[in-house]
């Protein structure tokens, strides 16, 4: 079973907004809230793709269809998407 995040949706969202507005780097914002910069970077990519809903784990569907998985692989292969 996964470890529950100690950071609220509000904290994650604000950190992403601060980065987006140029108020600091991943490193500096991460240090302010006490998280690793790579974690903040992952939050930001999720936030950029899904908005605030990226952090709402209660409504997350962790089961993906075969078609969706193939689409993701195709986008990665054709350089339309990144590994992250």
Short mmCIF file of C-alpha atoms in Angstrom, two decimals:
data_model
loop_
_atom_site.label_atom_id
_atom_site.label_comp_id
_atom_site.label_asym_id
_atom_site.label_seq_id
_atom_site.Cartn_x
_atom_site.Cartn_y
_atom_site.Cartn_z
CA UNK A 1 0.00 0.00 0.00
CA UNK A 2 1.29 3.48 -0.87
CA UNK A 3 2.48 6.07 1.60
CA UNK A 4 0.06 8.95 2.15
CA UNK A 5 1.49 12.33 1.26
CA UNK A 6 2.07 14.72 4.13
CA UNK A 7 1.53 17.70 1.85
CA UNK A 8 -1.93 19.14 1.31
CA UNK A 9 -3.48 19.75 -2.08
CA UNK A 10 -3.24 23.48 -1.31
CA UNK A 11 0.51 23.28 -0.61
CA UNK A 12 1.20 21.32 -3.77
CA UNK A 13 -0.96 23.65 -5.87
CA UNK A 14 0.64 26.79 -4.44
CA UNK A 15 4.14 25.42 -5.02
CA UNK A 16 3.25 24.70 -8.65
CA UNK A 17 1.71 28.15 -9.11
CA UNK A 18 4.79 29.77 -7.58
CA UNK A 19 7.05 27.91 -10.00
CA UNK A 20 4.80 28.77 -12.93
CA UNK A 21 4.88 32.48 -12.00
CA UNK A 22 8.68 32.42 -11.80
CA UNK A 23 8.80 32.95 -8.04
CA UNK A 24 11.62 30.46 -7.74
CA UNK A 25 13.24 27.35 -9.13
CA UNK A 26 12.16 23.81 -8.35
CA UNK A 27 15.09 23.68 -5.94
CA UNK A 28 14.31 26.91 -4.06
CA UNK A 29 10.56 26.29 -3.76
CA UNK A 30 11.15 22.69 -2.74
CA UNK A 31 13.54 23.81 0.02
CA UNK A 32 10.93 26.27 1.33
CA UNK A 33 8.32 23.55 1.81
CA UNK A 34 10.71 20.75 2.75
CA UNK A 35 10.37 18.42 -0.20
CA UNK A 36 12.90 17.06 -2.68
CA UNK A 37 13.10 19.15 -5.86
CA UNK A 38 12.41 16.12 -8.05
CA UNK A 39 9.16 15.52 -6.17
CA UNK A 40 8.13 19.12 -6.81
CA UNK A 41 9.00 18.69 -10.47
CA UNK A 42 6.74 15.62 -10.65
CA UNK A 43 3.94 17.58 -8.94
CA UNK A 44 4.37 20.38 -11.45
CA UNK A 45 4.16 18.12 -14.50
CA UNK A 46 1.02 16.51 -13.08
CA UNK A 47 -0.41 19.94 -12.26
CA UNK A 48 0.38 21.28 -15.72
CA UNK A 49 -1.39 18.32 -17.33
CA UNK A 50 -4.39 17.93 -15.01
CA UNK A 51 -4.68 21.11 -12.95
CA UNK A 52 -5.66 20.85 -9.29
CA UNK A 53 -7.34 17.50 -9.98
CA UNK A 54 -3.88 15.96 -10.31
CA UNK A 55 -3.62 15.95 -6.52
CA UNK A 56 -7.10 14.64 -5.74
CA UNK A 57 -6.27 11.01 -5.05
CA UNK A 58 -9.80 10.13 -3.94
CA UNK A 59 -11.11 10.41 -7.51
CA UNK A 60 -8.12 8.98 -9.34
CA UNK A 61 -8.63 6.04 -11.64
CA UNK A 62 -5.54 3.87 -11.41
CA UNK A 63 -6.79 1.39 -13.99
CA UNK A 64 -5.97 2.24 -17.59
CA UNK A 65 -7.41 0.66 -20.71
CA UNK A 66 -5.24 -1.18 -23.20
CA UNK A 67 -6.07 1.50 -25.78
CA UNK A 68 -4.92 4.32 -23.50
CA UNK A 69 -1.66 2.54 -22.72
CA UNK A 70 -0.96 1.99 -26.42
CA UNK A 71 -1.73 5.65 -27.15
CA UNK A 72 0.75 6.77 -24.49
CA UNK A 73 3.44 4.46 -25.88
CA UNK A 74 2.81 5.73 -29.41
CA UNK A 75 3.12 9.36 -28.28
CA UNK A 76 6.37 8.57 -26.52
CA UNK A 77 7.81 6.77 -29.55
CA UNK A 78 6.86 9.62 -31.89
CA UNK A 79 8.36 12.25 -29.52
CA UNK A 80 4.95 13.81 -28.77
CA UNK A 81 5.39 13.06 -25.09
CA UNK A 82 8.12 12.55 -22.54
CA UNK A 83 8.89 9.67 -20.21
CA UNK A 84 7.63 11.71 -17.27
#
